[in-house]
Coordinates of C-alpha atoms in Angstrom, one line a residue:
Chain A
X301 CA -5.9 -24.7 -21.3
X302 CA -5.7 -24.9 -17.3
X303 CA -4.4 -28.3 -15.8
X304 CA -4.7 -29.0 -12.1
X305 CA -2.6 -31.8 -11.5
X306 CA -2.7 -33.7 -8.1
X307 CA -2.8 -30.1 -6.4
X308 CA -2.1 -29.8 -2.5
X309 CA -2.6 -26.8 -0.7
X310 CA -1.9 -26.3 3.0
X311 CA -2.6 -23.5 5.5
X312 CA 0.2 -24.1 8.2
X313 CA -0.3 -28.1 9.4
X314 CA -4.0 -28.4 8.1
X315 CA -4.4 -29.4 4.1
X316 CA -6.7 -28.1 2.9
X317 CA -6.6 -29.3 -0.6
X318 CA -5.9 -33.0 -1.1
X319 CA -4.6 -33.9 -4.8
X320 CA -7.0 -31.9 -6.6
X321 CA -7.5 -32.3 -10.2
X322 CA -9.3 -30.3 -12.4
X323 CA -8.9 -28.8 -16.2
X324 CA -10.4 -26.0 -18.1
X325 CA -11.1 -25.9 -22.2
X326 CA -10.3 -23.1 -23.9
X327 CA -13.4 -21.5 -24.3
X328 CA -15.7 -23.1 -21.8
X329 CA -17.0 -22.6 -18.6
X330 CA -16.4 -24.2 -15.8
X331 CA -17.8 -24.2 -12.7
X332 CA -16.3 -25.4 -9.5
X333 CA -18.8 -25.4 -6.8
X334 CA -19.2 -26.7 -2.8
X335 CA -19.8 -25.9 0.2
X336 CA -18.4 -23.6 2.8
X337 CA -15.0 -24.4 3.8
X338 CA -14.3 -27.2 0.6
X339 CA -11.5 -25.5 -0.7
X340 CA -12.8 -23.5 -3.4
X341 CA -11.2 -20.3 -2.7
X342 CA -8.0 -22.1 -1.9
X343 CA -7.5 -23.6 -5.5
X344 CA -8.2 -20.2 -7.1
X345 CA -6.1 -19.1 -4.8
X346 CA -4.0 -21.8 -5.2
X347 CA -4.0 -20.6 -9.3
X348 CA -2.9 -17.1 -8.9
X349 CA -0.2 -18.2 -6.6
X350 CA -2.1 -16.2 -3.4
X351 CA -1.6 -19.8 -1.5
X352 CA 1.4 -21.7 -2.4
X353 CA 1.2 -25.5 -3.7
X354 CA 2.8 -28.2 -1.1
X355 CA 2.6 -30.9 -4.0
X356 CA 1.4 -31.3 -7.5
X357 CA 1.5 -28.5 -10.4
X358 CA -0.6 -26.3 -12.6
X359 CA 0.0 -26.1 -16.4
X360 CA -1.8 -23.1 -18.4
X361 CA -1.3 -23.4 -22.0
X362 CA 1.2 -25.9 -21.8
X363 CA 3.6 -24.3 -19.1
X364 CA 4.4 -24.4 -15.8
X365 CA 2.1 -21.7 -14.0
X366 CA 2.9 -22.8 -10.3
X367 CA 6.6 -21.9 -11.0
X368 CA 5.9 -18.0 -11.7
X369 CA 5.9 -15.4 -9.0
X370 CA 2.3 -14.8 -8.3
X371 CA 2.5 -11.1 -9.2
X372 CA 3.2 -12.2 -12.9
X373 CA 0.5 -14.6 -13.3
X374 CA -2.0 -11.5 -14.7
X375 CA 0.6 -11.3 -17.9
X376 CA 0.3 -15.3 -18.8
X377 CA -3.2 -14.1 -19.0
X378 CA -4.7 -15.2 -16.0
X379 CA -7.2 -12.7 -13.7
X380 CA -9.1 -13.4 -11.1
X381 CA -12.1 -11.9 -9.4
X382 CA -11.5 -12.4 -5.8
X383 CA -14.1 -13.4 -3.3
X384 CA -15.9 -10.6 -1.8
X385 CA -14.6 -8.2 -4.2
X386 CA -11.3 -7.0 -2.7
X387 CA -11.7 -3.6 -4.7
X388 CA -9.2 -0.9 -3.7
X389 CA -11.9 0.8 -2.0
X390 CA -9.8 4.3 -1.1
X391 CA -9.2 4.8 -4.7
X392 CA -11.4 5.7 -7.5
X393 CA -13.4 3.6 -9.9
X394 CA -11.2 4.6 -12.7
X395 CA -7.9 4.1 -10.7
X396 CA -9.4 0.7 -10.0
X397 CA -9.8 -0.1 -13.6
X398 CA -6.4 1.1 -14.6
X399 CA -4.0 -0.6 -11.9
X400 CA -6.3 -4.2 -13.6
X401 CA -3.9 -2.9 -16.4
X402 CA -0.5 -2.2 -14.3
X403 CA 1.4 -5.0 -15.7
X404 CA 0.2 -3.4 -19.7
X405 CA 2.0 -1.2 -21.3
X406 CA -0.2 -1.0 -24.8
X407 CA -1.8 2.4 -24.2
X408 CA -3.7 2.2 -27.3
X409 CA -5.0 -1.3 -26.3
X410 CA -5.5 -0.3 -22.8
X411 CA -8.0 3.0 -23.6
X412 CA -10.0 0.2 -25.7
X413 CA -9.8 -1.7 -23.0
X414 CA -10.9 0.4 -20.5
X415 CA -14.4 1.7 -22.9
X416 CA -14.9 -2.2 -23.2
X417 CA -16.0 -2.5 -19.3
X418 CA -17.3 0.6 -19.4
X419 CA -20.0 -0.6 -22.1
X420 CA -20.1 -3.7 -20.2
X421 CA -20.9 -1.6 -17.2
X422 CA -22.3 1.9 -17.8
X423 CA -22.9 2.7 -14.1
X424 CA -19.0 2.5 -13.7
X425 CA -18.4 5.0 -16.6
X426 CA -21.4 7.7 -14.8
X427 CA -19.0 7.1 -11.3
X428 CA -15.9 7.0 -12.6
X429 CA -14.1 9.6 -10.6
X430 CA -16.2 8.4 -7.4
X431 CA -14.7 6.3 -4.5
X432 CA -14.6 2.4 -5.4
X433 CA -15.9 1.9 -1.4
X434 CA -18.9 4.0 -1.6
X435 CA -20.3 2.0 -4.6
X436 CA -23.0 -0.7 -3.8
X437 CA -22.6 -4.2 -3.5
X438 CA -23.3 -5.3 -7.1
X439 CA -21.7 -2.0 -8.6
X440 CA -18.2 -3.2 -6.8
X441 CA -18.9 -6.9 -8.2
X442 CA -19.1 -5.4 -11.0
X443 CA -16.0 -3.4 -11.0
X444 CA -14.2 -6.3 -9.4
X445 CA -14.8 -7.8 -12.7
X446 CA -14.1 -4.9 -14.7
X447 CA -10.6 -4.3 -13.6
X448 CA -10.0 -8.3 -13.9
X449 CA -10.3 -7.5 -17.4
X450 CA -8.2 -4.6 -17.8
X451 CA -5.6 -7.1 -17.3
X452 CA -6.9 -8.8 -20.9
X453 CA -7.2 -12.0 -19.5
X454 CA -7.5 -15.8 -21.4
X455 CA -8.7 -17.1 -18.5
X456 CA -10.8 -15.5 -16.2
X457 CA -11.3 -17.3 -12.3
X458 CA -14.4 -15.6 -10.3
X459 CA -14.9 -16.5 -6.8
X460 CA -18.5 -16.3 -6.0
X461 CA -19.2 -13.3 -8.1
X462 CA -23.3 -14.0 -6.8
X463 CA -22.1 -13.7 -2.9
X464 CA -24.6 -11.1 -1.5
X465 CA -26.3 -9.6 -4.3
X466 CA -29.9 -9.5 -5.0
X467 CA -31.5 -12.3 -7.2
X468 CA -32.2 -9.7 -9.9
X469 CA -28.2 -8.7 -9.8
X470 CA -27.7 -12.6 -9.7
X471 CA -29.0 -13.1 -13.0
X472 CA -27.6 -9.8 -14.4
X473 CA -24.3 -11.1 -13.6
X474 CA -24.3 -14.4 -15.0
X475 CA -25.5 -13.1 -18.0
X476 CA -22.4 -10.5 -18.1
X477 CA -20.4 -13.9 -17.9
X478 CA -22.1 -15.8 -20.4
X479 CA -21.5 -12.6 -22.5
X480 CA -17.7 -12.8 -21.9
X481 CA -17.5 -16.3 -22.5
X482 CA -19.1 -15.4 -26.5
X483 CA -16.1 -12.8 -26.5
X484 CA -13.9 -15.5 -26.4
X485 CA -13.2 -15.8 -22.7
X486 CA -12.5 -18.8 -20.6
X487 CA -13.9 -19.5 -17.4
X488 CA -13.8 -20.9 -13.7
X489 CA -16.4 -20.3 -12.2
X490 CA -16.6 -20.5 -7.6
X491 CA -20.0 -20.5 -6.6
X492 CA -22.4 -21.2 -4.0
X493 CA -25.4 -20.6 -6.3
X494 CA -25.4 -23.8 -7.5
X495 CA -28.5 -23.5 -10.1
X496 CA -27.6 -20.0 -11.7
X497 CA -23.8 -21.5 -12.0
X498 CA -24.8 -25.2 -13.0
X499 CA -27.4 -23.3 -16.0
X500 CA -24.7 -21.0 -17.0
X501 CA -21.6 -23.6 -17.4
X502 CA -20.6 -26.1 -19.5
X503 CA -19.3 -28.6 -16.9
X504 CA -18.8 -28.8 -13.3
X505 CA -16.5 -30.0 -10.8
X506 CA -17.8 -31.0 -6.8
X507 CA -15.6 -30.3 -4.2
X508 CA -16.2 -31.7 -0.7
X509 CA -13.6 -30.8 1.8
X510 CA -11.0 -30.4 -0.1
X511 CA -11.2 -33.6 -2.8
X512 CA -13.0 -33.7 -6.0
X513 CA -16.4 -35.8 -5.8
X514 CA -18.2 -35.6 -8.6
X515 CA -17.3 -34.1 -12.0
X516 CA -19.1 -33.8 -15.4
X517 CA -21.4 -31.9 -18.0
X518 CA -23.3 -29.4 -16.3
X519 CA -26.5 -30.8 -17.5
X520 CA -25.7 -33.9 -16.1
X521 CA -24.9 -32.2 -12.6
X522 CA -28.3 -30.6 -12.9
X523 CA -30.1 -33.7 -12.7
X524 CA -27.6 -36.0 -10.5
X525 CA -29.6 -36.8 -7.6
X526 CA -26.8 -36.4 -5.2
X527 CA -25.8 -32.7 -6.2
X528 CA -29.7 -32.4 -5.6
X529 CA -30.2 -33.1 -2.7
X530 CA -26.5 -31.6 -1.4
X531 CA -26.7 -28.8 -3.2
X532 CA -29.9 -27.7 -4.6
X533 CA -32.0 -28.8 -1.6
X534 CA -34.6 -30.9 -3.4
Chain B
X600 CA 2.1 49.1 23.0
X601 CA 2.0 46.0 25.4
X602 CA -0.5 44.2 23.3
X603 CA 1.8 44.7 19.6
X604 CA 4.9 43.4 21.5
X605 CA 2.6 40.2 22.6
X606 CA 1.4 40.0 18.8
X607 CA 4.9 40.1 18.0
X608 CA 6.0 37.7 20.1
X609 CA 3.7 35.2 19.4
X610 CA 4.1 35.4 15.5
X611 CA 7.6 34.9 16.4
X612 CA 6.6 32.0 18.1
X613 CA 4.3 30.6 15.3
X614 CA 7.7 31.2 12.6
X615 CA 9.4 28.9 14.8
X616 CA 7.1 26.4 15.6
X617 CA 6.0 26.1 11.9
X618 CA 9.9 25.4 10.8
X619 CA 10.5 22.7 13.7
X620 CA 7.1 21.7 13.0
X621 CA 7.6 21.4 9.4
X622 CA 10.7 19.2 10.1
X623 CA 8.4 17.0 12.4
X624 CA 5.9 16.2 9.6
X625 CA 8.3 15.3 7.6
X626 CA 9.7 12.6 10.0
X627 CA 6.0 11.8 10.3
X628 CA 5.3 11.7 6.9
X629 CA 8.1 9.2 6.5
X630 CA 6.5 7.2 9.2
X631 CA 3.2 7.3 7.4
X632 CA 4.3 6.2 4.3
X633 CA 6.3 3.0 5.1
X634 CA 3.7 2.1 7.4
X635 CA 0.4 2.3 4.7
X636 CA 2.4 0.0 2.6
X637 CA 4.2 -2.5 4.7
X638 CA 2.6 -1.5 8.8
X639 CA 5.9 -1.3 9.5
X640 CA 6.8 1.6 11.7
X641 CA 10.2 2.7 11.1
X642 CA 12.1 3.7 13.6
X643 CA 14.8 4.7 12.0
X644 CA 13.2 7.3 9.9
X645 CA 15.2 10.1 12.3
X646 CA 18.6 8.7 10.9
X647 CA 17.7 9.1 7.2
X648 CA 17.4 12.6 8.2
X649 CA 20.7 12.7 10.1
X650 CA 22.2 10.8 6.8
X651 CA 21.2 13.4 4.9
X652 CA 22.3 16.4 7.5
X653 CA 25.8 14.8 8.2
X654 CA 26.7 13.5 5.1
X655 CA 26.2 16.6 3.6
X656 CA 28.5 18.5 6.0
X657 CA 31.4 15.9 5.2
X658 CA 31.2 16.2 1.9
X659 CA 31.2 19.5 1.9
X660 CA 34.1 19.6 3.9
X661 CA 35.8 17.2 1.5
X662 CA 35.9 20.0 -0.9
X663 CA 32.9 19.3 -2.9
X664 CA 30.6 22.1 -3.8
X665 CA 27.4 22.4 -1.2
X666 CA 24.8 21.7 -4.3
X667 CA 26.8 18.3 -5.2
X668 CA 27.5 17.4 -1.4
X669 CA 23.7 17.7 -1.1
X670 CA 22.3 15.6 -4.0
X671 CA 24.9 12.9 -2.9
X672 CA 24.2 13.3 0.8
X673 CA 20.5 12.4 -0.2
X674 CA 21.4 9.5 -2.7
X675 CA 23.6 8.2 0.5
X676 CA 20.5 8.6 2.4
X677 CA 18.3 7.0 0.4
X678 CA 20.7 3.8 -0.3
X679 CA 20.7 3.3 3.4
X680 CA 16.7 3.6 3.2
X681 CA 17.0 0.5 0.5
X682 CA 19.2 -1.1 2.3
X683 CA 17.4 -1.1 5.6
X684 CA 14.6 -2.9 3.7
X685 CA 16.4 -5.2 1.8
X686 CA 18.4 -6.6 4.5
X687 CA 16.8 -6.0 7.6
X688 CA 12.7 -5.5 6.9
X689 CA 12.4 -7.8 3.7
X690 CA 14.4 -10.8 5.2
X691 CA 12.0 -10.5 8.3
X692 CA 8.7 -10.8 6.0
X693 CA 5.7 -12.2 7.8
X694 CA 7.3 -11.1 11.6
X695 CA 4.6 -9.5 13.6
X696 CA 5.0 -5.8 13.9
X697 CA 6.4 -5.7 17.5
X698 CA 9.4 -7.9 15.4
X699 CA 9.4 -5.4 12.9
X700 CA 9.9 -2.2 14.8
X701 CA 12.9 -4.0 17.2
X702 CA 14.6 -4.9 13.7
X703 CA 14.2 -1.0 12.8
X704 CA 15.1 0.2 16.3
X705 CA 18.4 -2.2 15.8
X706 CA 19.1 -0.1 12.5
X707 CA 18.2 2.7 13.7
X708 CA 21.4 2.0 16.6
X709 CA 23.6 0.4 14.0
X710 CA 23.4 3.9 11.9
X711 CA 24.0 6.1 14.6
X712 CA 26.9 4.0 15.6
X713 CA 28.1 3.9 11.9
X714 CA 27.7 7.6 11.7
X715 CA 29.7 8.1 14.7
X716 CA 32.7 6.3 13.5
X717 CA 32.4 7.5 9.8
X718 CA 31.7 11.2 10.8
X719 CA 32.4 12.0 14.3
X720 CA 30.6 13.1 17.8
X721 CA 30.6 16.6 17.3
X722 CA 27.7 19.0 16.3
X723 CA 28.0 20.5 12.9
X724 CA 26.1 23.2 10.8
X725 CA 26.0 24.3 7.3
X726 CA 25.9 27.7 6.0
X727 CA 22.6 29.0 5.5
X728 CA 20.9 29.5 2.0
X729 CA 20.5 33.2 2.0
X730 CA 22.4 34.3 4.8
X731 CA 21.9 34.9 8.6
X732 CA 20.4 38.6 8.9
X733 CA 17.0 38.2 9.8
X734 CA 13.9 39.4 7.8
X735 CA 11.8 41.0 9.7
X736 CA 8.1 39.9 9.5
X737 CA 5.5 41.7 11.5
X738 CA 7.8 42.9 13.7
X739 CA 9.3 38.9 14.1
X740 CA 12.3 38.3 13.0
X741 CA 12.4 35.3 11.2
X742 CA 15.7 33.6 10.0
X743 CA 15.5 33.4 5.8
X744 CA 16.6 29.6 6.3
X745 CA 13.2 29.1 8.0
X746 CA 11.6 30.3 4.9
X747 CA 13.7 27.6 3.3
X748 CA 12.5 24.9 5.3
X749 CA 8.8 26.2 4.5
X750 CA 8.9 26.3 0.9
X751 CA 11.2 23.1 0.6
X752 CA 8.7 21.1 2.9
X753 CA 5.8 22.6 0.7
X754 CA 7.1 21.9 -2.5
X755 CA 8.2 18.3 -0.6
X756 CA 4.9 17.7 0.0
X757 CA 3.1 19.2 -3.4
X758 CA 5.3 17.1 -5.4
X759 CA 4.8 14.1 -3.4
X760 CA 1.1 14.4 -3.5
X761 CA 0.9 14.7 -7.1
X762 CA 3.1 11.4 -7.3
X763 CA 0.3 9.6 -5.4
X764 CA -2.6 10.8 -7.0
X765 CA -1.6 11.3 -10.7
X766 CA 0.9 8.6 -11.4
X767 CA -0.1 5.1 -11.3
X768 CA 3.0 4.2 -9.5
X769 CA 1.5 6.3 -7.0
X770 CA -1.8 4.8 -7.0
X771 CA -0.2 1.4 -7.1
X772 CA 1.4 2.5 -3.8
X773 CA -2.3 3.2 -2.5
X774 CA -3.4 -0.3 -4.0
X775 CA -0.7 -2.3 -2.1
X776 CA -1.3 -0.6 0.9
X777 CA -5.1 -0.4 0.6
X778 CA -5.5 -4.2 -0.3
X779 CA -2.4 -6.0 -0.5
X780 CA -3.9 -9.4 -2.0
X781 CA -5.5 -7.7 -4.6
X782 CA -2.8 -5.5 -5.6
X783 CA -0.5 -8.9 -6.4
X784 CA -3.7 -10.2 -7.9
X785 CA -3.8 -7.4 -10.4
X786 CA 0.2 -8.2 -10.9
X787 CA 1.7 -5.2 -8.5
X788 CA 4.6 -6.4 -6.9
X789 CA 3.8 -5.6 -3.6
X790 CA 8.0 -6.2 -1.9
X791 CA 9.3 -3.5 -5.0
X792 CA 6.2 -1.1 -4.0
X793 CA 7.2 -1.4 0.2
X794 CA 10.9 -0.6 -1.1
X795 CA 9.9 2.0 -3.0
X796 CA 8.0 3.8 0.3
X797 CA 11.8 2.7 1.9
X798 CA 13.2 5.3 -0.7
X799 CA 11.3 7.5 -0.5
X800 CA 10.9 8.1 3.4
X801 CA 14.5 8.4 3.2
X802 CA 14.7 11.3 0.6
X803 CA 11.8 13.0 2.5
X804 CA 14.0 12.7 6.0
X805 CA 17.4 13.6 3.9
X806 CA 16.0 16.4 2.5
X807 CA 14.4 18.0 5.5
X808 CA 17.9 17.2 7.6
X809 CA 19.8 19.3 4.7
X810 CA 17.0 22.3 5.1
X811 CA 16.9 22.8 8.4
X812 CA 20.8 22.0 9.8
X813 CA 21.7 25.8 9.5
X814 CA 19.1 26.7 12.3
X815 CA 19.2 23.7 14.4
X816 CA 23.0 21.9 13.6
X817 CA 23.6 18.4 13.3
X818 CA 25.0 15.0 15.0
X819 CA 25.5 11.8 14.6
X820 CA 22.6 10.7 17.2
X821 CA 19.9 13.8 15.9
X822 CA 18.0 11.0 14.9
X823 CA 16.5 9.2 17.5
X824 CA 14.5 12.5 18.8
X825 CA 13.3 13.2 15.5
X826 CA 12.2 9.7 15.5
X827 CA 10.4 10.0 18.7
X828 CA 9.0 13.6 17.9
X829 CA 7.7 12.8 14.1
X830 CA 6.1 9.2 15.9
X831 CA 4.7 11.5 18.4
X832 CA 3.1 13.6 15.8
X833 CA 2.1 10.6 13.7
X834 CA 0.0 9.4 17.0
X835 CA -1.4 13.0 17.4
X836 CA -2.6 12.9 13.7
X837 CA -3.8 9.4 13.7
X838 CA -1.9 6.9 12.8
X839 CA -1.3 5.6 8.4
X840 CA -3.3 9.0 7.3
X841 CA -0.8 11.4 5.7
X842 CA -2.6 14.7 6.2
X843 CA -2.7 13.9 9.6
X844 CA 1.1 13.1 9.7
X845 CA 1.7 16.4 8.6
X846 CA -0.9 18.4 11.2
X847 CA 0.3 16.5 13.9
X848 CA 3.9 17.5 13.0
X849 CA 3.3 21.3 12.4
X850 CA 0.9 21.3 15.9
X851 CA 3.6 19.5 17.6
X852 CA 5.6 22.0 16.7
X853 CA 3.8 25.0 17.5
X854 CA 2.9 23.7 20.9
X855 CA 6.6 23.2 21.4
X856 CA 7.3 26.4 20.4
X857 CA 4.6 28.4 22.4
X858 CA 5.5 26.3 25.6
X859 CA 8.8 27.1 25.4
X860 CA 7.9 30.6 24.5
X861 CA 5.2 31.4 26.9
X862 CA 5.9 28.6 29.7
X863 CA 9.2 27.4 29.9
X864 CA 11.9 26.6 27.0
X865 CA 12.9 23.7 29.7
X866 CA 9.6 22.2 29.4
X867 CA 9.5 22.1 25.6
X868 CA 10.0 18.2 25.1
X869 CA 7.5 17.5 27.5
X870 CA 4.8 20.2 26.5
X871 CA 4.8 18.3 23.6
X872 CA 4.4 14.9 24.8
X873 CA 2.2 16.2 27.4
X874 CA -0.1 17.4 25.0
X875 CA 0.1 13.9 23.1
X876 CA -1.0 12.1 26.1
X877 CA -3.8 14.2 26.3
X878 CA -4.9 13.9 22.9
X879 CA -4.4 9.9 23.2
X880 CA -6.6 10.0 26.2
X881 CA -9.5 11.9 24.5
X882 CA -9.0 10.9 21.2
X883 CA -7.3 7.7 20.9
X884 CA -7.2 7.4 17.5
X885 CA -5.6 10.9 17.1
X886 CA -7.0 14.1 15.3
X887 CA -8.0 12.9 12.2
X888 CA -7.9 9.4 12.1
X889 CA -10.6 7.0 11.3
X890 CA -9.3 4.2 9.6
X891 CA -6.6 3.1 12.1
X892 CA -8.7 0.6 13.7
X893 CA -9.3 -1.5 11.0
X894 CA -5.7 -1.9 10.3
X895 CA -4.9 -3.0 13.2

């Protein structure tokens, strides 16, 4: 569904990103995970065309993604849950939810749409007319994932979804993903939590400053000695 | 006796100062609005104004009929406002802002200069709405065109607050400006939505230059003090916050107008830049800002 192809990414001089390459099956989930600084933010990045590519190319069912503006990435059915939320804070909860859908113009499907997240999420249907920056921590996670669906997404990309919420909201979360993925969502999944991701997906990728190190089935990952002691401090 | 003649005068005072104070919001609303979506403060937001004033009075002259000459005085306007961005602020993307506002001071020279060969150097009017003869109000006399500047700024301002909060375009002009990453992320083009705040500072400005000619005339360089007085308000008000645009405008213009009134009318520019030193000093982030820091 997604191919990274000997991706480069650069801010100014530095590379950041040194021919990457990654794919996503329809239908699974995949997690990319690393430390601070490895370039995970800058691939998804790199995918919704936030950072530009200096070499190599991205192919989403088939066709050239890194060739379209990045503003009309959401319509080849690509969303992404940016890292640390990024909500539109001054605007309401509901405003929130319905620019996800700016680039739809299937009313019909959009109202469905829109009930959808707010059975995914009931606390965002209660504050629905409140301001997106007075919610809490996980109730803006959760709305930054909400509006990435309004845009009806194949693919969904979340960076670090897990970033500053409490364990309990850790699990509650990755369960809300494993629920998307049975709706027939596919996923890339950035995270630091390397257990809840690694127990959640079906294969993972390593990245270590800014290359690919170790890739394979997330079970496998789980018990690889070296992601152990790197990542899950055993 | 003495005290209704001071009433009087000072509601004459307030009539005034609201009107010139009504035109000073709008500059500063035009300010505002640019700036949320793109932190570019236009400088040339005076000459959409003049644009609107002066092209108005040419056409008119050219035989068309006042309504016409208007609407295509304010379509002029707002091509110029397009055109500023498209060649002068969108060319220029990723400039710091310093960059930015000498590109808009440049325009802002280039259309006064353009205005001054395609019109002329003289002052001009236009024939007020409903006449000269004064109503009188509370023993003020207040000109009916002032009433016309009042209700045309409010309606200005109702309609464009209903276009930000009840159409997603609007909102989508929020988004951009609130967090411009996300907003491409949720497919907003974020360059169309800073044009579109292009367009429509420059119908605000055209409009208000068409309203208020008959009481204060027109020229070719009335621009760059509207400029400096609707920045001046938008510092008074605090600086991206729209509300605050238009306070600091209407105050601006009432101090103006009670300075000159109770002071001295020579002093008026500088009671009112006196007044937004003072409120810089004290309140640096002006009277109802907030959120201007983290913009910076």
């Amino acid at each position: 569904m997604l191919e990274i192809d000997r991706v480069c990414c650069a801010y100014g001089r530095v590379e950041v990103l040194h021919s990457v390459c990654l794919t996503v099956e329809q239908g699974e989930i995949v997690t990319l995970l690393g430390a601070n600084g490895a370039g995970k933010t800058t691939l998804l990045r790199a995918i919704s065309g936030i950072c530009p590519l200096t070499g190599g190319e991205i192919r989403f069912e088939g066709e050239r993604l890194d060739l379209v503006p990045p503003h009309r990435r959401v319509e080849r059915g690509i969303a992404q849950v940016p890292e640390g939320r990024q909500i539109f804070t001054a605007l309401s909860v509901e405003d929130n939810l319905r620019l996800g859908a700016w680039r739809r113009s299937d009313g019909a499907a959009i109202a469905r749409d829109l009930a959808r997240v707010f059975a995914l999420f009931p606390v965002l249907a209660e504050r629905r007319a409140s301001v997106a920056g007075g919610l809490s921590g996980g109730q803006q996670q959760m709305l930054a994932i909400g509006r990435a669906l309004m845009g009806s997404p194949r693919l969904l990309l979340l960076d670090e979804p897990s970033m500053g919420l409490a364990p309990l909201l850790i699990d509650q979360v990755m369960a809300t993903i494993v629920e998307l993925k049975r709706s027939g969502l596919t996923i890339l999944l950035v995270e630091q939590n390397v257990s809840a991701a690694l127990s959640i997906a079906d294969r993972g990728y390593v990245l270590e400053t800014g290359s690919i190190e170790i890739a394979g089935r997330a079970s496998d990952l789980l018990t690889d000695p070296e992601v152990a002691s790197s990542y899950l401090g055993m | 006796m003495r005290a209704s003649a001071m009433t009087t005068e000072l509601l004459q005072f307030t009539f005034s100062g609201l009107t010139v104070g009504a035109v000073y919001a709008s500059v500063a609303l035009g300010f505002t609005l640019i700036y949320n979506a793109s932190h570019v403060v236009n400088l040339a937001q005076g000459e959409f104004v003049m644009l609107g004033a002066m092209s108005t009075v040419f056409l008119a002259a050219a035989g068309l009929p006042l309504p016409v000459a208007m609407i295509l005085a304010v379509l002029i306007s707002m091509v110029a406002g397009l055109a500023l961005h498209r060649f002068a602020i969108a060319p220029a993307r990723g400039a710091d802002p310093i960059a930015l506002i000498i590109i808009t001071i440049g325009a802002s020279i280039f259309l006064r200069g353009l205005a001054q060969i395609v019109f002329d150097k003289r002052f001009h009017s236009l024939p007020p709405w409903f006449g000269a003869e004064p109503i009188v109000i509370g023993g003020a006399a207040v000109l009916p065109q002032s009433l016309v500047v009042l209700a045309g700024m409010l309606v200005v301002l109702v309609g464009l607050w209903l276009f930000m909060t009840r159409t997603l375009f609007g909102r989508a002009i929020l988004a951009a400006s609130n967090n411009p990453m996300a907003a491409t992320l949720v497919g907003i083009n974020v360059p169309v939505i800073v044009a579109a705040t292009f367009l429509i500072s420059s119908l605000l400005g055209a409009v208000v230059g068409i309203l208020v000619t008959p009481i204060t005339l027109t020229s070719y360089d009335a621009g760059t003090i509207l400029a400096l007085k609707g920045f001046a308000a938008v510092m008074l008000g605090g600086i991206g916050n729209p509300p605050g645009a238009v306070l600091g405008g209407l105050l601006l213009g009432l101090a103006e107008s009670f300075g000159a009134g109770l002071i001295s009318s020579q002093y008026k520019d500088a009671i009112a830049f006196v007044i937004l030193l003072a409120v810089l000093l004290l309140r640096p982030r002006g009277l109802l800002g907030g959120a201007a820091l983290e913009r910076v």
